[in-house]
Amino acid sequence: MEKSAAEQNEELYRVTDLHVTYRRPGAKAVEAVRGVSFNLHAGETLGIVGESGSGKSTIAKTLMLLQPSSGGTILFRGKDLATFTEAERKQYRRDVQMVFQDAVGSLNPRMTIRQALEEVRSMQPVPGPNAEALLDRVGLSKAVLDQYPRELSGGQCQRASFARALAVNPKVLVADEPVSALDVSVQARILNLMRDLRRELGLAILLIAHDLSVVRNVCDRVCVMHLGLFEDVGPAESVFDNPQSDYTKNLLAAVPDVRRSLADRTKARQ
C-alpha cells in the first residue's frame, strides 16, 4: 500500500541534547556523547560518520535501549522513550531494528538461517513475508535457508542479517558499520541493497560509519562526529562540498578520493 505524503514525511526521531556517560566502578567516568541533537524522518537515510571512539556507536546503542542516556531527550514518533510503558517498549523494539558490523558474529552459529528468521518471528509475532520471501527481498536464494553462518560468505551473512531485521516489519533500521568488514565490491552491493530497501519499503535508515565515501553515497543528511560532538550537520552534498568546521575539512583532506563514487572506486580496484 502506498504511503500518504504525511506518512512519508513523518518525523520518527527527535533527539535533543543527548548525553551518554559510561561509569564503571573504580574508573573515571567517560562522557562518550556530549550533547548532540538530530532528527530522522520516514524514508530518509541519515549518516553519522566519525573516527573510532568518536561516540557514534554509543548513539546507536542508546537508541536501541542497550545503553542508558545520562541527559537530553529521545522522542520517537513524538513520545519520550523515557516514558514508554512495557507494551510501548515492546512495540518500539519491533519498530526499530539493528544491523551489526560483525554479520557472522551477530548470527547464532548453532542456528540455520531459517531458524534465525523463525526465532525472530516467534519472539515478535507480526504478519509479514515468510523466510523465503525475506531472503528473496535481500537477494539471497532459498538454498541459503538451511545453511549455517559459517557456510556463508561475509556478504551473504550481512544480507541474512538484513532479512532478520526485516522480519518484524520495522520502521527504522539502525545500521552500525554494516559494510566495514566487507571488501569494496561487496560493500557496493550491500549499499545498493540498503537503497532498494529504503525505496521499496519506505524505511528510515540511521547509518553509522567511519568511511566518508560510504556515507556520501547513500545518505541524505550527514552528521560528522568528533569526541562526542557533532562538528558538521546538514545535507550530504553541503557537508562534503562546503564543510564548516576545521575538523571536517581536515578529515576530507585526508581522503582525497572521497568525491569519487563507490562504484568508481570499485572499478579502479578490479
Tab-separated table of C-alpha atoms in Angstrom:
chain	number	residue	atom	x	y	z
A	1	MET	CA	0.000	0.000	0.000
A	2	GLU	CA	1.405	3.401	-0.978
A	3	LYS	CA	2.042	5.728	1.931
A	4	SER	CA	0.448	9.158	2.166
A	5	ALA	CA	2.583	12.290	1.960
A	6	ALA	CA	2.171	12.778	5.727
A	7	GLU	CA	3.401	9.243	6.441
A	8	GLN	CA	6.339	9.650	4.091
A	9	ASN	CA	7.392	12.835	5.886
A	10	GLU	CA	6.687	11.636	9.426
A	11	GLU	CA	9.347	12.595	11.960
A	12	LEU	CA	10.309	9.339	13.641
A	13	TYR	CA	13.124	10.558	15.879
A	14	ARG	CA	13.808	13.898	17.503
A	15	VAL	CA	16.912	13.695	19.688
A	16	THR	CA	17.757	16.789	21.727
A	17	ASP	CA	20.954	17.489	23.698
A	18	LEU	CA	21.764	13.811	24.152
A	19	HIS	CA	24.461	12.966	26.682
A	20	VAL	CA	25.778	9.463	27.368
A	21	THR	CA	28.304	8.737	30.109
A	22	TYR	CA	29.995	5.431	30.830
A	23	ARG	CA	30.544	4.797	34.516
A	24	ARG	CA	32.479	1.811	35.810
A	25	PRO	CA	33.432	1.027	39.422
A	26	GLY	CA	36.919	2.267	40.207
A	27	ALA	CA	37.291	4.060	36.871
A	28	LYS	CA	36.850	7.660	35.820
A	29	ALA	CA	33.511	8.415	34.154
A	30	VAL	CA	33.778	8.875	30.390
A	31	GLU	CA	31.317	11.153	28.594
A	32	ALA	CA	31.087	9.468	25.188
A	33	VAL	CA	28.311	11.699	23.816
A	34	ARG	CA	28.345	15.335	24.924
A	35	GLY	CA	25.109	16.933	23.829
A	36	VAL	CA	24.087	16.088	20.274
A	37	SER	CA	20.772	16.807	18.564
A	38	PHE	CA	19.294	15.404	15.350
A	39	ASN	CA	16.073	14.135	13.803
A	40	LEU	CA	15.173	11.370	11.381
A	41	HIS	CA	12.166	11.229	9.052
A	42	ALA	CA	10.425	8.276	7.444
A	43	GLY	CA	12.128	7.196	4.227
A	44	GLU	CA	15.304	9.143	4.994
A	45	THR	CA	18.889	7.941	5.370
A	46	LEU	CA	20.889	9.846	7.976
A	47	GLY	CA	24.602	9.192	8.307
A	48	ILE	CA	26.674	9.639	11.448
A	49	VAL	CA	30.326	9.493	10.474
A	50	GLY	CA	33.475	9.801	12.539
A	51	GLU	CA	36.634	8.152	13.782
A	52	SER	CA	36.653	5.150	16.093
A	53	GLY	CA	35.861	6.312	19.612
A	54	SER	CA	34.002	9.423	18.486
A	55	GLY	CA	30.749	8.276	20.105
A	56	LYS	CA	28.728	7.324	17.040
A	57	SER	CA	28.132	3.678	18.032
A	58	THR	CA	27.171	4.837	21.521
A	59	ILE	CA	24.324	6.815	19.941
A	60	ALA	CA	23.165	3.645	18.163
A	61	LYS	CA	23.275	1.620	21.392
A	62	THR	CA	21.316	4.310	23.222
A	63	LEU	CA	18.597	4.373	20.570
A	64	MET	CA	18.401	0.576	20.806
A	65	LEU	CA	17.960	0.785	24.611
A	66	LEU	CA	21.256	-1.057	25.096
A	67	GLN	CA	22.874	1.915	26.823
A	68	PRO	CA	21.081	4.434	29.058
A	69	SER	CA	21.420	8.138	28.367
A	70	SER	CA	22.639	10.499	31.075
A	71	GLY	CA	20.893	13.599	29.754
A	72	GLY	CA	18.720	15.004	26.993
A	73	THR	CA	15.599	13.559	25.385
A	74	ILE	CA	14.842	10.994	22.697
A	75	LEU	CA	11.395	11.317	21.156
A	76	PHE	CA	10.129	8.501	18.950
A	77	ARG	CA	7.051	9.424	16.934
A	78	GLY	CA	6.542	12.340	19.303
A	79	LYS	CA	6.808	10.457	22.599
A	80	ASP	CA	9.721	10.432	25.045
A	81	LEU	CA	11.353	6.999	25.235
A	82	ALA	CA	11.845	7.522	28.970
A	83	THR	CA	8.066	7.473	29.480
A	84	PHE	CA	7.329	4.331	27.447
A	85	THR	CA	5.301	1.608	29.116
A	86	GLU	CA	6.469	-2.004	28.807
A	87	ALA	CA	3.987	-2.568	25.987
A	88	GLU	CA	5.274	0.526	24.173
A	89	ARG	CA	8.875	-0.618	24.615
A	90	LYS	CA	7.967	-3.984	23.086
A	91	GLN	CA	6.406	-2.242	20.081
A	92	TYR	CA	9.432	0.043	19.850
A	93	ARG	CA	11.718	-2.979	19.618
A	94	ARG	CA	9.703	-4.127	16.623
A	95	ASP	CA	9.718	-0.698	15.004
A	96	VAL	CA	13.482	-0.200	15.341
A	97	GLN	CA	15.849	-2.974	14.277
A	98	MET	CA	19.638	-3.061	14.207
A	99	VAL	CA	22.149	-4.482	11.742
A	100	PHE	CA	25.596	-5.011	13.250
A	101	GLN	CA	29.114	-4.664	11.881
A	102	ASP	CA	30.083	-8.288	12.547
A	103	ALA	CA	27.496	-10.050	10.418
A	104	VAL	CA	28.843	-13.550	11.094
A	105	GLY	CA	29.179	-12.972	14.832
A	106	SER	CA	25.694	-11.471	15.116
A	107	LEU	CA	24.118	-14.696	13.841
A	108	ASN	CA	23.818	-17.694	16.146
A	109	PRO	CA	26.363	-20.260	14.844
A	110	ARG	CA	24.123	-23.132	16.010
A	111	MET	CA	21.119	-21.939	14.021
A	112	THR	CA	20.475	-22.203	10.325
A	113	ILE	CA	19.339	-19.033	8.603
A	114	ARG	CA	15.796	-20.432	8.564
A	115	GLN	CA	15.899	-20.975	12.336
A	116	ALA	CA	17.311	-17.477	12.906
A	117	LEU	CA	14.471	-15.899	10.938
A	118	GLU	CA	11.834	-18.055	12.592
A	119	GLU	CA	13.185	-17.239	16.044
A	120	VAL	CA	12.658	-13.520	15.444
A	121	ARG	CA	9.118	-14.088	14.193
A	122	SER	CA	8.287	-16.279	17.212
A	123	MET	CA	9.559	-13.664	19.676
A	124	GLN	CA	7.880	-10.739	17.919
A	125	PRO	CA	4.906	-12.237	16.055
A	126	VAL	CA	3.700	-9.931	13.280
A	127	PRO	CA	2.125	-10.552	9.881
A	128	GLY	CA	4.590	-10.378	7.064
A	129	PRO	CA	6.672	-12.275	4.494
A	130	ASN	CA	7.845	-15.816	5.217
A	131	ALA	CA	11.506	-16.849	5.394
A	132	GLU	CA	11.823	-17.497	1.644
A	133	ALA	CA	10.284	-14.133	0.783
A	134	LEU	CA	12.592	-12.368	3.236
A	135	LEU	CA	15.662	-13.895	1.623
A	136	ASP	CA	14.379	-13.017	-1.833
A	137	ARG	CA	13.933	-9.414	-0.711
A	138	VAL	CA	17.631	-9.177	0.242
A	139	GLY	CA	18.896	-11.021	-2.820
A	140	LEU	CA	19.575	-14.478	-1.355
A	141	SER	CA	18.331	-17.777	-2.751
A	142	LYS	CA	16.189	-20.127	-0.692
A	143	ALA	CA	19.101	-22.600	-0.720
A	144	VAL	CA	20.673	-20.444	1.999
A	145	LEU	CA	17.800	-21.169	4.399
A	146	ASP	CA	19.205	-24.438	5.671
A	147	GLN	CA	22.820	-23.329	5.833
A	148	TYR	CA	24.718	-22.161	8.899
A	149	PRO	CA	26.523	-18.786	9.090
A	150	ARG	CA	29.928	-20.498	8.825
A	151	GLU	CA	28.908	-21.848	5.418
A	152	LEU	CA	28.199	-18.389	4.017
A	153	SER	CA	30.374	-15.503	2.894
A	154	GLY	CA	30.531	-12.264	4.862
A	155	GLY	CA	28.305	-10.552	2.313
A	156	GLN	CA	25.727	-13.344	2.455
A	157	CYS	CA	25.702	-13.200	6.260
A	158	GLN	CA	25.132	-9.453	6.149
A	159	ARG	CA	22.224	-9.900	3.743
A	160	ALA	CA	20.810	-12.540	6.097
A	161	SER	CA	21.167	-10.020	8.938
A	162	PHE	CA	19.111	-7.520	6.949
A	163	ALA	CA	16.496	-10.222	6.327
A	164	ARG	CA	16.328	-10.933	10.057
A	165	ALA	CA	15.869	-7.235	10.794
A	166	LEU	CA	13.059	-7.007	8.210
A	167	ALA	CA	11.196	-9.999	9.661
A	168	VAL	CA	9.182	-7.794	12.045
A	169	ASN	CA	8.325	-5.019	9.554
A	170	PRO	CA	10.379	-2.239	11.184
A	171	LYS	CA	10.079	1.469	10.513
A	172	VAL	CA	13.769	2.189	11.225
A	173	LEU	CA	16.991	0.310	10.564
A	174	VAL	CA	19.993	1.270	12.664
A	175	ALA	CA	22.990	0.035	10.661
A	176	ASP	CA	26.207	0.166	12.686
A	177	GLU	CA	29.188	-0.081	10.308
A	178	PRO	CA	27.347	-2.666	8.164
A	179	VAL	CA	29.960	-2.780	5.381
A	180	SER	CA	33.259	-2.016	7.112
A	181	ALA	CA	34.210	-5.714	7.418
A	182	LEU	CA	33.490	-6.407	3.715
A	183	ASP	CA	35.655	-5.895	0.653
A	184	VAL	CA	34.845	-2.909	-1.519
A	185	SER	CA	32.932	-4.780	-4.250
A	186	VAL	CA	30.692	-6.460	-1.663
A	187	GLN	CA	30.266	-3.098	0.085
A	188	ALA	CA	28.762	-1.645	-3.082
A	189	ARG	CA	26.216	-4.466	-3.309
A	190	ILE	CA	25.159	-4.088	0.332
A	191	LEU	CA	24.797	-0.322	-0.062
A	192	ASN	CA	22.670	-0.869	-3.160
A	193	LEU	CA	20.544	-3.235	-1.088
A	194	MET	CA	20.060	-0.500	1.520
A	195	ARG	CA	18.945	1.939	-1.169
A	196	ASP	CA	16.481	-0.606	-2.534
A	197	LEU	CA	15.020	-1.362	0.899
A	198	ARG	CA	14.568	2.308	1.596
A	199	ARG	CA	12.840	2.904	-1.737
A	200	GLU	CA	10.660	-0.217	-1.726
A	201	LEU	CA	9.689	-0.313	1.954
A	202	GLY	CA	9.898	3.358	2.914
A	203	LEU	CA	12.372	2.556	5.691
A	204	ALA	CA	14.259	5.206	7.579
A	205	ILE	CA	17.924	4.271	7.984
A	206	LEU	CA	20.432	5.559	10.512
A	207	LEU	CA	23.830	4.637	9.086
A	208	ILE	CA	26.839	4.634	11.412
A	209	ALA	CA	30.154	4.642	9.544
A	210	HIS	CA	33.745	5.805	9.550
A	211	ASP	CA	34.120	5.664	5.748
A	212	LEU	CA	33.264	9.062	4.281
A	213	SER	CA	32.691	7.614	0.805
A	214	VAL	CA	30.100	5.163	2.115
A	215	VAL	CA	28.161	7.943	3.835
A	216	ARG	CA	28.331	10.270	0.863
A	217	ASN	CA	26.975	7.614	-1.484
A	218	VAL	CA	23.850	6.667	0.427
A	219	CYS	CA	22.859	9.402	2.893
A	220	ASP	CA	20.506	12.352	2.512
A	221	ARG	CA	21.943	14.144	5.533
A	222	VAL	CA	25.193	13.718	7.431
A	223	CYS	CA	26.408	14.387	10.969
A	224	VAL	CA	30.198	14.472	11.335
A	225	MET	CA	31.119	13.416	14.866
A	226	HIS	CA	34.298	14.064	16.847
A	227	LEU	CA	34.960	13.489	20.542
A	228	GLY	CA	31.279	13.154	21.403
A	229	LEU	CA	30.086	16.232	19.496
A	230	PHE	CA	28.742	16.972	16.010
A	231	GLU	CA	31.172	19.134	14.054
A	232	ASP	CA	29.071	19.478	10.894
A	233	VAL	CA	25.407	18.677	10.263
A	234	GLY	CA	23.490	19.127	7.037
A	235	PRO	CA	22.612	17.740	3.601
A	236	ALA	CA	25.305	15.355	2.381
A	237	GLU	CA	26.295	17.489	-0.602
A	238	SER	CA	26.599	20.576	1.574
A	239	VAL	CA	28.714	18.895	4.255
A	240	PHE	CA	31.098	17.325	1.746
A	241	ASP	CA	31.328	20.234	-0.704
A	242	ASN	CA	31.290	23.082	1.807
A	243	PRO	CA	32.334	21.851	5.271
A	244	GLN	CA	32.125	24.437	8.034
A	245	SER	CA	34.428	23.011	10.712
A	246	ASP	CA	38.197	22.643	10.538
A	247	TYR	CA	37.847	19.055	11.708
A	248	THR	CA	35.635	18.090	8.759
A	249	LYS	CA	37.912	19.939	6.337
A	250	ASN	CA	40.929	18.023	7.638
A	251	LEU	CA	39.013	14.751	7.545
A	252	LEU	CA	38.096	15.287	3.895
A	253	ALA	CA	41.622	16.373	3.002
A	254	ALA	CA	42.929	13.088	4.407
A	255	VAL	CA	40.729	11.095	1.990
A	256	PRO	CA	41.351	12.662	-1.433
A	257	ASP	CA	39.101	10.236	-3.365
A	258	VAL	CA	36.015	10.800	-1.203
A	259	ARG	CA	34.353	12.707	-4.032
A	260	ARG	CA	34.514	9.638	-6.243
A	261	SER	CA	31.565	7.278	-6.115
A	262	LEU	CA	31.935	3.868	-4.547
A	263	ALA	CA	31.202	2.345	-7.949
A	264	ASP	CA	34.151	4.234	-9.464
A	265	ARG	CA	36.452	3.094	-6.664
A	266	THR	CA	35.299	-0.493	-7.143
A	267	LYS	CA	36.145	-0.384	-10.856
A	268	ALA	CA	39.547	1.144	-10.121
A	269	ARG	CA	40.492	-1.749	-7.847
A	270	GLN	CA	39.381	-4.505	-10.184
